[in-house]
Amino acid sequence: MDNSIRVKFDKIDRKILEILQANAKITNAQLSKDIGLSPAPTLERVKKLEQSGIIKSYHAKLDPEKIGLGVSTFVLVSLIGHNKGNIDAFMKEINQIEEVIECHHITGTGDFILKIIAKDITAYQKLMLEKVSEIKEVDSMQSMVILSTFKDSKVLPIPA
Amino acid sequence: MDNSIRVKFDKIDRKILEILQANAKITNAQLSKDIGLSPAPTLERVKKLEQSGIIKSYHAKLDPEKIGLGVSTFVLVSLIGHNKGNIDAFMKEINQIEEVIECHHITGTGDFILKIIAKDITAYQKLMLEKVSEIKEVDSMQSMVILSTFKDSKVLPIPA
DNA sequence: ATTTTGCGCCACATAATATTTTGAAATTTC
DNA sequence: GAAATTTCAAAATATTATGTGGCGCAAAAT
């Protein structure tokens, strides 16, 4: 809960962050060459970025198709009530469903947008009917099936 | 372009994939303990998963707030024409904009959904007016500002 | 202007870790 | 049921990360 703490970092740190976002498996030696520093201070900077929470974690990115996940969707969800109790209850239920890989509270028409991933349309339908729709706080839902993904960058643009 | 190639993997591989999605920085020794194998075959399995393309890449996840990115949005975009030429032209323009970190072609009302990240509302507005709106294939847009993100799992549910 | 202080850097030494090799055991195939 | 293939473990080796000491530069103080 230590939100919006703006930790400071310089041009070199920014470069490190760009590189590690694109490729977390780079060796420290190579990273140090790319940023023009020797290995020791390079590693020290990376550690500081980790400790300060700027770097939160490291993840392997898989190919959904190759592990048998053929259907991805975004779902706009409206709740029946917009009070904190309902929202908390909804969140709690959503957290239990592993196929829901993202859940954002948004402005606009709906209240939430979910990203869901499933094996196929049949599995998706079953998931929606038996799990998501069953959450009693849910009023309406609107699904958008992803036909194809043109861009899925893991590199955030770091402001100057 | 070698889509939908279903590579096969067993229960141990699945466990490896789950672990590496959640934590790519685990040492091979620790990974081998977690899955109950010795280091050598463990590493061999990881390499095969990488070579087969099941594991596509590794990325550092940053804290957007701490690098000064305070505004994230989803944007529904409709194009003026739905032919391939227009879509290609749109994609090309979108790829140039680094603040657009995701772009998916979807079914339903709109044609595309984008995920955009910016420093603040002012920067977001400027970005939308000067870059995204300027793309001539764009007909209409509808923004959904993310108030908060409750779930952002990097772990895909791997079907049995 | 000179000293002082502190930070960030490099180079080298050492520790940790990954990777290769070898061979044995289990499983599959014919 | 034997040969071939695959999968594994243990140990040796190579690579990489990490800790230490000292140097140099920049900013602050005198």
Tab-separated table of C-alpha atoms (C1' of nucleotides) in Angstrom:
chain	number	residue	atom	x	y	z
A	1	MET	CA	0.000	0.000	0.000
A	2	ASP	CA	2.851	2.431	-0.622
A	3	ASN	CA	1.299	3.844	-3.766
A	4	SER	CA	2.566	6.628	-5.961
A	5	ILE	CA	5.949	6.807	-4.346
A	6	ARG	CA	8.045	8.272	-7.082
A	7	VAL	CA	11.492	6.794	-6.646
A	8	LYS	CA	14.157	8.558	-8.593
A	9	PHE	CA	16.449	7.051	-11.138
A	10	ASP	CA	18.778	8.417	-13.786
A	11	LYS	CA	19.338	7.833	-17.466
A	12	ILE	CA	21.354	4.678	-16.856
A	13	ASP	CA	18.658	3.216	-14.619
A	14	ARG	CA	16.082	3.946	-17.295
A	15	LYS	CA	18.146	2.041	-19.803
A	16	ILE	CA	18.447	-0.890	-17.419
A	17	LEU	CA	14.686	-0.923	-16.951
A	18	GLU	CA	14.061	-0.868	-20.677
A	19	ILE	CA	16.416	-3.746	-21.259
A	20	LEU	CA	15.109	-5.894	-18.408
A	21	GLN	CA	11.511	-5.368	-19.453
A	22	ALA	CA	12.327	-6.640	-22.920
A	23	ASN	CA	14.645	-9.414	-21.809
A	24	ALA	CA	14.894	-10.427	-18.185
A	25	LYS	CA	17.298	-13.271	-18.902
A	26	ILE	CA	20.204	-11.130	-19.998
A	27	THR	CA	23.379	-11.791	-18.013
A	28	ASN	CA	24.704	-9.069	-15.783
A	29	ALA	CA	27.895	-8.997	-17.826
A	30	GLN	CA	25.999	-8.336	-21.045
A	31	LEU	CA	23.729	-5.819	-19.387
A	32	SER	CA	26.753	-3.952	-18.087
A	33	LYS	CA	28.203	-3.784	-21.613
A	34	ASP	CA	24.935	-2.528	-23.052
A	35	ILE	CA	24.718	0.322	-20.590
A	36	GLY	CA	28.453	1.072	-20.586
A	37	LEU	CA	29.311	0.233	-17.008
A	38	SER	CA	31.278	-2.517	-15.324
A	39	PRO	CA	29.428	-5.523	-13.843
A	40	ALA	CA	29.625	-4.543	-10.164
A	41	PRO	CA	27.845	-1.178	-10.255
A	42	THR	CA	25.428	-2.570	-12.814
A	43	LEU	CA	24.344	-5.307	-10.460
A	44	GLU	CA	24.151	-2.843	-7.621
A	45	ARG	CA	21.751	-0.687	-9.619
A	46	VAL	CA	19.577	-3.661	-10.506
A	47	LYS	CA	19.389	-4.681	-6.852
A	48	LYS	CA	18.391	-1.181	-5.847
A	49	LEU	CA	15.692	-1.106	-8.499
A	50	GLU	CA	14.382	-4.389	-7.123
A	51	GLN	CA	14.513	-3.284	-3.495
A	52	SER	CA	12.815	0.019	-4.179
A	53	GLY	CA	9.942	-1.845	-5.792
A	54	ILE	CA	10.397	-0.299	-9.225
A	55	ILE	CA	11.057	-3.799	-10.483
A	56	LYS	CA	8.281	-5.872	-8.961
A	57	SER	CA	8.921	-9.327	-10.375
A	58	TYR	CA	10.099	-11.434	-13.271
A	59	HIS	CA	7.893	-13.659	-15.408
A	60	ALA	CA	8.098	-16.160	-18.229
A	61	LYS	CA	5.774	-15.370	-21.111
A	62	LEU	CA	4.173	-18.421	-22.692
A	63	ASP	CA	2.554	-18.980	-26.063
A	64	PRO	CA	-1.145	-19.472	-25.253
A	65	GLU	CA	-1.823	-21.472	-28.415
A	66	LYS	CA	0.940	-23.941	-27.698
A	67	ILE	CA	-0.387	-24.764	-24.272
A	68	GLY	CA	-3.864	-25.248	-25.616
A	69	LEU	CA	-5.405	-21.895	-24.780
A	70	GLY	CA	-7.262	-20.879	-27.908
A	71	VAL	CA	-9.751	-18.327	-26.641
A	72	SER	CA	-9.005	-14.993	-25.029
A	73	THR	CA	-11.620	-12.379	-24.267
A	74	PHE	CA	-12.290	-9.079	-22.632
A	75	VAL	CA	-15.489	-8.898	-20.629
A	76	LEU	CA	-17.224	-5.739	-19.493
A	77	VAL	CA	-19.042	-6.318	-16.233
A	78	SER	CA	-21.679	-4.186	-14.511
A	79	LEU	CA	-22.495	-4.812	-10.877
A	80	ILE	CA	-25.956	-4.564	-9.339
A	81	GLY	CA	-24.760	-2.123	-6.700
A	82	HIS	CA	-21.728	0.099	-6.667
A	83	ASN	CA	-21.013	0.147	-2.950
A	84	LYS	CA	-17.781	-1.038	-1.416
A	85	GLY	CA	-19.321	-4.202	0.004
A	86	ASN	CA	-20.452	-5.434	-3.363
A	87	ILE	CA	-17.196	-4.579	-5.019
A	88	ASP	CA	-15.208	-6.411	-2.362
A	89	ALA	CA	-17.417	-9.476	-2.657
A	90	PHE	CA	-17.070	-9.433	-6.422
A	91	MET	CA	-13.291	-9.132	-6.241
A	92	LYS	CA	-13.078	-12.001	-3.824
A	93	GLU	CA	-14.982	-14.277	-6.179
A	94	ILE	CA	-13.015	-13.154	-9.201
A	95	ASN	CA	-9.746	-13.906	-7.472
A	96	GLN	CA	-10.797	-17.535	-7.144
A	97	ILE	CA	-11.165	-17.972	-10.894
A	98	GLU	CA	-7.779	-18.658	-12.401
A	99	GLU	CA	-9.013	-18.196	-15.960
A	100	VAL	CA	-9.618	-14.542	-15.114
A	101	ILE	CA	-6.102	-13.268	-15.495
A	102	GLU	CA	-6.895	-9.556	-15.218
A	103	CYS	CA	-9.509	-7.498	-13.419
A	104	HIS	CA	-9.601	-3.716	-13.602
A	105	HIS	CA	-12.009	-1.268	-12.040
A	106	ILE	CA	-12.886	1.293	-14.690
A	107	THR	CA	-14.831	4.438	-15.417
A	108	GLY	CA	-17.460	4.568	-18.110
A	109	THR	CA	-20.379	2.311	-18.926
A	110	GLY	CA	-19.442	-0.863	-17.138
A	111	ASP	CA	-17.769	-1.158	-13.799
A	112	PHE	CA	-15.069	-3.709	-14.480
A	113	ILE	CA	-13.182	-5.133	-17.367
A	114	LEU	CA	-11.852	-8.664	-17.178
A	115	LYS	CA	-9.410	-10.528	-19.334
A	116	ILE	CA	-10.230	-14.191	-19.542
A	117	ILE	CA	-8.422	-17.059	-21.177
A	118	ALA	CA	-9.795	-20.526	-21.916
A	119	LYS	CA	-9.121	-23.653	-23.887
A	120	ASP	CA	-11.851	-23.161	-26.477
A	121	ILE	CA	-15.267	-21.627	-26.967
A	122	THR	CA	-16.971	-24.522	-25.220
A	123	ALA	CA	-14.753	-24.211	-22.171
A	124	TYR	CA	-15.240	-20.458	-22.244
A	125	GLN	CA	-19.013	-20.753	-22.319
A	126	LYS	CA	-18.960	-23.228	-19.468
A	127	LEU	CA	-16.709	-20.963	-17.439
A	128	MET	CA	-18.927	-17.957	-17.989
A	129	LEU	CA	-22.161	-19.798	-17.232
A	130	GLU	CA	-20.994	-21.769	-14.243
A	131	LYS	CA	-18.588	-19.403	-12.577
A	132	VAL	CA	-18.661	-15.778	-13.656
A	133	SER	CA	-22.418	-15.438	-14.153
A	134	GLU	CA	-22.979	-17.169	-10.851
A	135	ILE	CA	-21.437	-14.310	-8.910
A	136	LYS	CA	-24.496	-12.682	-7.403
A	137	GLU	CA	-23.158	-9.127	-7.541
A	138	VAL	CA	-22.962	-9.337	-11.337
A	139	ASP	CA	-25.711	-7.551	-13.204
A	140	SER	CA	-24.778	-7.655	-16.884
A	141	MET	CA	-21.825	-8.746	-18.971
A	142	GLN	CA	-20.607	-8.085	-22.465
A	143	SER	CA	-17.942	-10.294	-24.036
A	144	MET	CA	-15.435	-9.249	-26.660
A	145	VAL	CA	-13.606	-12.199	-28.176
A	146	ILE	CA	-10.057	-11.522	-29.255
A	147	LEU	CA	-9.641	-12.521	-32.888
A	148	SER	CA	-5.954	-11.762	-32.920
A	149	THR	CA	-3.406	-9.784	-30.957
A	150	PHE	CA	-1.278	-7.349	-32.929
A	151	LYS	CA	0.666	-5.869	-30.111
A	152	ASP	CA	1.393	-7.122	-26.620
A	153	SER	CA	4.370	-5.163	-25.433
A	154	LYS	CA	5.861	-5.860	-22.054
A	155	VAL	CA	7.866	-2.656	-22.243
A	156	LEU	CA	6.342	0.384	-20.594
A	157	PRO	CA	7.331	3.818	-21.911
A	158	ILE	CA	9.255	5.430	-19.074
A	159	PRO	CA	8.647	9.195	-18.866
A	160	ALA	CA	11.673	11.485	-18.806
B	1	MET	CA	3.754	-17.791	-38.258
B	2	ASP	CA	3.719	-21.349	-36.922
B	3	ASN	CA	0.458	-20.902	-35.072
B	4	SER	CA	-1.536	-23.451	-33.143
B	5	ILE	CA	1.226	-26.044	-33.062
B	6	ARG	CA	0.318	-28.020	-30.000
B	7	VAL	CA	3.588	-29.175	-28.528
B	8	LYS	CA	3.237	-31.856	-25.940
B	9	PHE	CA	4.424	-31.713	-22.381
B	10	ASP	CA	3.813	-33.778	-19.268
B	11	LYS	CA	2.833	-33.051	-15.693
B	12	ILE	CA	6.375	-32.067	-14.713
B	13	ASP	CA	6.650	-29.626	-17.609
B	14	ARG	CA	3.343	-28.088	-16.594
B	15	LYS	CA	4.672	-27.521	-13.110
B	16	ILE	CA	7.818	-25.921	-14.500
B	17	LEU	CA	5.710	-23.595	-16.623
B	18	GLU	CA	3.579	-22.597	-13.673
B	19	ILE	CA	6.608	-21.818	-11.567
B	20	LEU	CA	8.456	-19.870	-14.250
B	21	GLN	CA	5.409	-17.799	-15.074
B	22	ALA	CA	5.141	-16.744	-11.453
B	23	ASN	CA	8.860	-16.330	-10.862
B	24	ALA	CA	11.318	-16.370	-13.716
B	25	LYS	CA	14.274	-15.617	-11.469
B	26	ILE	CA	14.216	-18.893	-9.560
B	27	THR	CA	17.522	-20.755	-9.718
B	28	ASN	CA	17.675	-24.021	-11.559
B	29	ALA	CA	18.657	-25.762	-8.333
B	30	GLN	CA	15.577	-24.497	-6.511
B	31	LEU	CA	13.335	-25.238	-9.469
B	32	SER	CA	14.636	-28.791	-9.552
B	33	LYS	CA	13.800	-29.213	-5.862
B	34	ASP	CA	10.310	-27.838	-6.338
B	35	ILE	CA	9.517	-30.272	-9.109
B	36	GLY	CA	11.373	-33.196	-7.569
B	37	LEU	CA	14.073	-33.747	-10.132
B	38	SER	CA	17.832	-33.215	-10.201
B	39	PRO	CA	19.267	-30.047	-11.769
B	40	ALA	CA	20.437	-31.572	-15.041
B	41	PRO	CA	17.138	-32.932	-16.385
B	42	THR	CA	15.355	-29.899	-15.015
B	43	LEU	CA	17.491	-27.569	-17.048
B	44	GLU	CA	17.100	-29.776	-20.082
B	45	ARG	CA	13.330	-29.526	-19.821
B	46	VAL	CA	13.448	-25.763	-19.502
B	47	LYS	CA	15.656	-25.502	-22.581
B	48	LYS	CA	13.272	-27.670	-24.562
B	49	LEU	CA	10.322	-25.560	-23.492
B	50	GLU	CA	12.204	-22.497	-24.690
B	51	GLN	CA	13.259	-24.033	-27.994
B	52	SER	CA	9.785	-25.333	-28.767
B	53	GLY	CA	8.422	-21.840	-28.324
B	54	ILE	CA	6.150	-22.704	-25.418
B	55	ILE	CA	8.208	-20.262	-23.388
B	56	LYS	CA	8.478	-17.210	-25.616
B	57	SER	CA	10.434	-14.784	-23.473
B	58	TYR	CA	11.204	-13.448	-20.022
B	59	HIS	CA	10.272	-9.989	-18.765
B	60	ALA	CA	10.720	-7.745	-15.767
B	61	LYS	CA	7.453	-6.354	-14.442
B	62	LEU	CA	7.675	-2.766	-13.253
B	63	ASP	CA	5.503	-0.715	-10.943
B	64	PRO	CA	3.863	1.850	-13.249
B	65	GLU	CA	3.283	4.362	-10.430
B	66	LYS	CA	6.914	4.336	-9.380
B	67	ILE	CA	8.151	5.176	-12.844
B	68	GLY	CA	5.665	7.986	-13.143
B	69	LEU	CA	2.955	6.295	-15.161
B	70	GLY	CA	-0.250	7.244	-13.428
B	71	VAL	CA	-2.874	6.696	-16.100
B	72	SER	CA	-3.806	3.420	-17.751
B	73	THR	CA	-6.772	2.990	-20.054
B	74	PHE	CA	-8.558	0.651	-22.358
B	75	VAL	CA	-9.787	2.209	-25.570
B	76	LEU	CA	-12.384	0.722	-27.902
B	77	VAL	CA	-11.714	1.759	-31.466
B	78	SER	CA	-13.947	1.535	-34.533
B	79	LEU	CA	-12.462	1.887	-37.987
B	80	ILE	CA	-14.108	3.639	-40.906
B	81	GLY	CA	-13.755	0.578	-43.114
B	82	HIS	CA	-13.250	-3.032	-42.189
B	83	ASN	CA	-11.162	-4.165	-45.118
B	84	LYS	CA	-7.691	-5.579	-44.810
B	85	GLY	CA	-6.013	-2.490	-46.195
B	86	ASN	CA	-7.439	-0.263	-43.538
B	87	ILE	CA	-6.680	-2.688	-40.789
B	88	ASP	CA	-3.067	-3.039	-41.899
B	89	ALA	CA	-2.636	0.722	-42.100
B	90	PHE	CA	-4.118	1.125	-38.631
B	91	MET	CA	-1.858	-1.538	-37.156
B	92	LYS	CA	1.179	0.056	-38.694
B	93	GLU	CA	0.385	3.392	-37.084
B	94	ILE	CA	-0.435	1.818	-33.733
B	95	ASN	CA	2.873	-0.008	-33.649
B	96	GLN	CA	4.660	3.336	-33.791
B	97	ILE	CA	3.056	4.552	-30.590
B	98	GLU	CA	4.953	3.181	-27.624
B	99	GLU	CA	2.286	4.241	-25.142
B	100	VAL	CA	-0.044	1.737	-26.787
B	101	ILE	CA	1.175	-1.403	-25.114
B	102	GLU	CA	-1.551	-3.733	-26.351
B	103	CYS	CA	-3.708	-3.916	-29.453
B	104	HIS	CA	-6.249	-6.666	-30.004
B	105	HIS	CA	-8.622	-7.249	-32.884
B	106	ILE	CA	-11.984	-8.153	-31.398
B	107	THR	CA	-15.552	-9.157	-32.184
B	108	GLY	CA	-18.506	-7.085	-31.036
B	109	THR	CA	-19.255	-3.387	-31.266
B	110	GLY	CA	-15.837	-1.919	-31.819
B	111	ASP	CA	-13.102	-3.348	-33.936
B	112	PHE	CA	-10.103	-3.027	-31.694
B	113	ILE	CA	-9.288	-2.656	-28.062
B	114	LEU	CA	-6.119	-0.902	-27.015
B	115	LYS	CA	-4.360	-0.686	-23.697
B	116	ILE	CA	-2.638	2.641	-23.260
B	117	ILE	CA	-0.408	3.926	-20.503
B	118	ALA	CA	0.622	7.527	-19.881
B	119	LYS	CA	2.151	9.837	-17.294
B	120	ASP	CA	-1.048	11.633	-16.345
B	121	ILE	CA	-4.376	12.737	-17.721
B	122	THR	CA	-2.826	15.667	-19.522
B	123	ALA	CA	-0.270	13.487	-21.248
B	124	TYR	CA	-3.000	10.997	-22.048
B	125	GLN	CA	-5.207	13.621	-23.616
B	126	LYS	CA	-2.327	14.964	-25.669
B	127	LEU	CA	-1.452	11.461	-26.814
B	128	MET	CA	-5.000	10.723	-27.864
B	129	LEU	CA	-5.519	14.019	-29.665
B	130	GLU	CA	-2.191	14.235	-31.412
B	131	LYS	CA	-1.448	10.634	-32.204
B	132	VAL	CA	-4.286	8.159	-31.910
B	133	SER	CA	-7.078	10.390	-33.225
B	134	GLU	CA	-4.852	11.452	-36.070
B	135	ILE	CA	-4.846	7.993	-37.582
B	136	LYS	CA	-7.139	8.454	-40.560
B	137	GLU	CA	-8.640	4.956	-40.455
B	138	VAL	CA	-10.078	5.647	-37.009
B	139	ASP	CA	-13.779	6.392	-36.896
B	140	SER	CA	-14.752	6.515	-33.242
B	141	MET	CA	-13.121	5.825	-29.888
B	142	GLN	CA	-14.344	5.173	-26.398
B	143	SER	CA	-11.961	5.396	-23.443
B	144	MET	CA	-12.223	3.487	-20.193
B	145	VAL	CA	-9.877	4.800	-17.535
B	146	ILE	CA	-8.557	2.221	-15.098
B	147	LEU	CA	-9.281	3.341	-11.551
B	148	SER	CA	-7.464	0.422	-10.009
B	149	THR	CA	-6.256	-3.009	-10.946
B	150	PHE	CA	-7.359	-5.853	-8.695
B	151	LYS	CA	-5.811	-8.700	-10.547
B	152	ASP	CA	-3.012	-8.827	-13.058
B	153	SER	CA	-1.854	-12.409	-13.114
B	154	LYS	CA	1.051	-13.423	-15.271
B	155	VAL	CA	0.157	-17.070	-14.772
B	156	LEU	CA	-1.983	-18.668	-17.455
B	157	PRO	CA	-4.129	-21.643	-16.463
B	158	ILE	CA	-2.664	-24.570	-18.369
B	159	PRO	CA	-5.350	-27.054	-19.501
B	160	ALA	CA	-4.862	-30.704	-18.597
C	1	DA	C1'	40.968	28.125	-4.035
C	2	DT	C1'	41.684	23.996	-1.159
C	3	DT	C1'	40.135	20.535	1.680
C	4	DT	C1'	36.728	17.311	2.876
C	5	DT	C1'	33.128	14.249	2.238
C	6	DG	C1'	30.576	11.040	-0.101
C	7	DC	C1'	29.106	8.671	-3.912
C	8	DG	C1'	29.743	5.931	-7.878
C	9	DC	C1'	32.954	3.586	-10.372
C	10	DC	C1'	36.492	-0.203	-11.706
C	11	DA	C1'	39.357	-4.399	-11.151
C	12	DC	C1'	40.125	-8.358	-9.015
C	13	DA	C1'	39.058	-12.359	-5.917
C	14	DT	C1'	35.743	-15.600	-4.456
C	15	DA	C1'	31.398	-17.827	-4.182
C	16	DA	C1'	27.314	-19.447	-6.298
C	17	DT	C1'	25.135	-21.219	-10.130
C	18	DA	C1'	24.525	-23.086	-14.653
C	19	DT	C1'	25.922	-26.394	-17.929
C	20	DT	C1'	28.170	-30.405	-19.922
C	21	DT	C1'	29.492	-35.070	-19.743
C	22	DT	C1'	29.071	-39.746	-18.612
C	23	DG	C1'	26.798	-43.654	-17.635
C	24	DA	C1'	22.965	-46.171	-15.501
C	25	DA	C1'	18.016	-47.158	-15.156
C	26	DA	C1'	13.529	-47.103	-16.933
C	27	DT	C1'	10.429	-47.092	-20.701
C	28	DT	C1'	9.047	-47.880	-25.240
C	29	DT	C1'	9.126	-50.298	-29.678
C	30	DC	C1'	9.348	-53.974	-32.679
D	1	DG	C1'	11.966	-60.290	-24.706
D	2	DA	C1'	15.838	-57.695	-26.835
D	3	DA	C1'	17.153	-53.380	-28.908
D	4	DA	C1'	16.500	-48.693	-29.087
D	5	DT	C1'	15.110	-44.631	-27.110
D	6	DT	C1'	14.311	-41.744	-23.504
D	7	DT	C1'	15.008	-39.994	-18.878
D	8	DC	C1'	17.526	-39.514	-15.029
D	9	DA	C1'	21.479	-38.627	-11.414
D	10	DA	C1'	26.234	-37.535	-10.104
D	11	DA	C1'	30.271	-35.287	-10.790
D	12	DA	C1'	33.326	-32.284	-13.360
D	13	DT	C1'	33.687	-27.979	-15.638
D	14	DA	C1'	32.426	-23.469	-17.266
D	15	DT	C1'	29.966	-19.413	-16.624
D	16	DT	C1'	28.042	-15.987	-13.990
D	17	DA	C1'	27.077	-13.444	-9.908
D	18	DT	C1'	28.686	-11.226	-5.880
D	19	DG	C1'	31.765	-9.131	-2.343
D	20	DT	C1'	35.912	-6.218	-1.338
D	21	DG	C1'	39.157	-2.554	-1.626
D	22	DG	C1'	40.763	1.384	-3.615
D	23	DC	C1'	40.503	5.284	-6.961
D	24	DG	C1'	38.573	9.497	-8.921
D	25	DC	C1'	35.291	12.959	-9.448
D	26	DA	C1'	31.870	16.254	-7.961
D	27	DA	C1'	29.629	19.017	-4.537
D	28	DA	C1'	29.875	21.367	-0.136
D	29	DA	C1'	32.302	23.643	3.358
D	30	DT	C1'	35.879	26.339	5.073
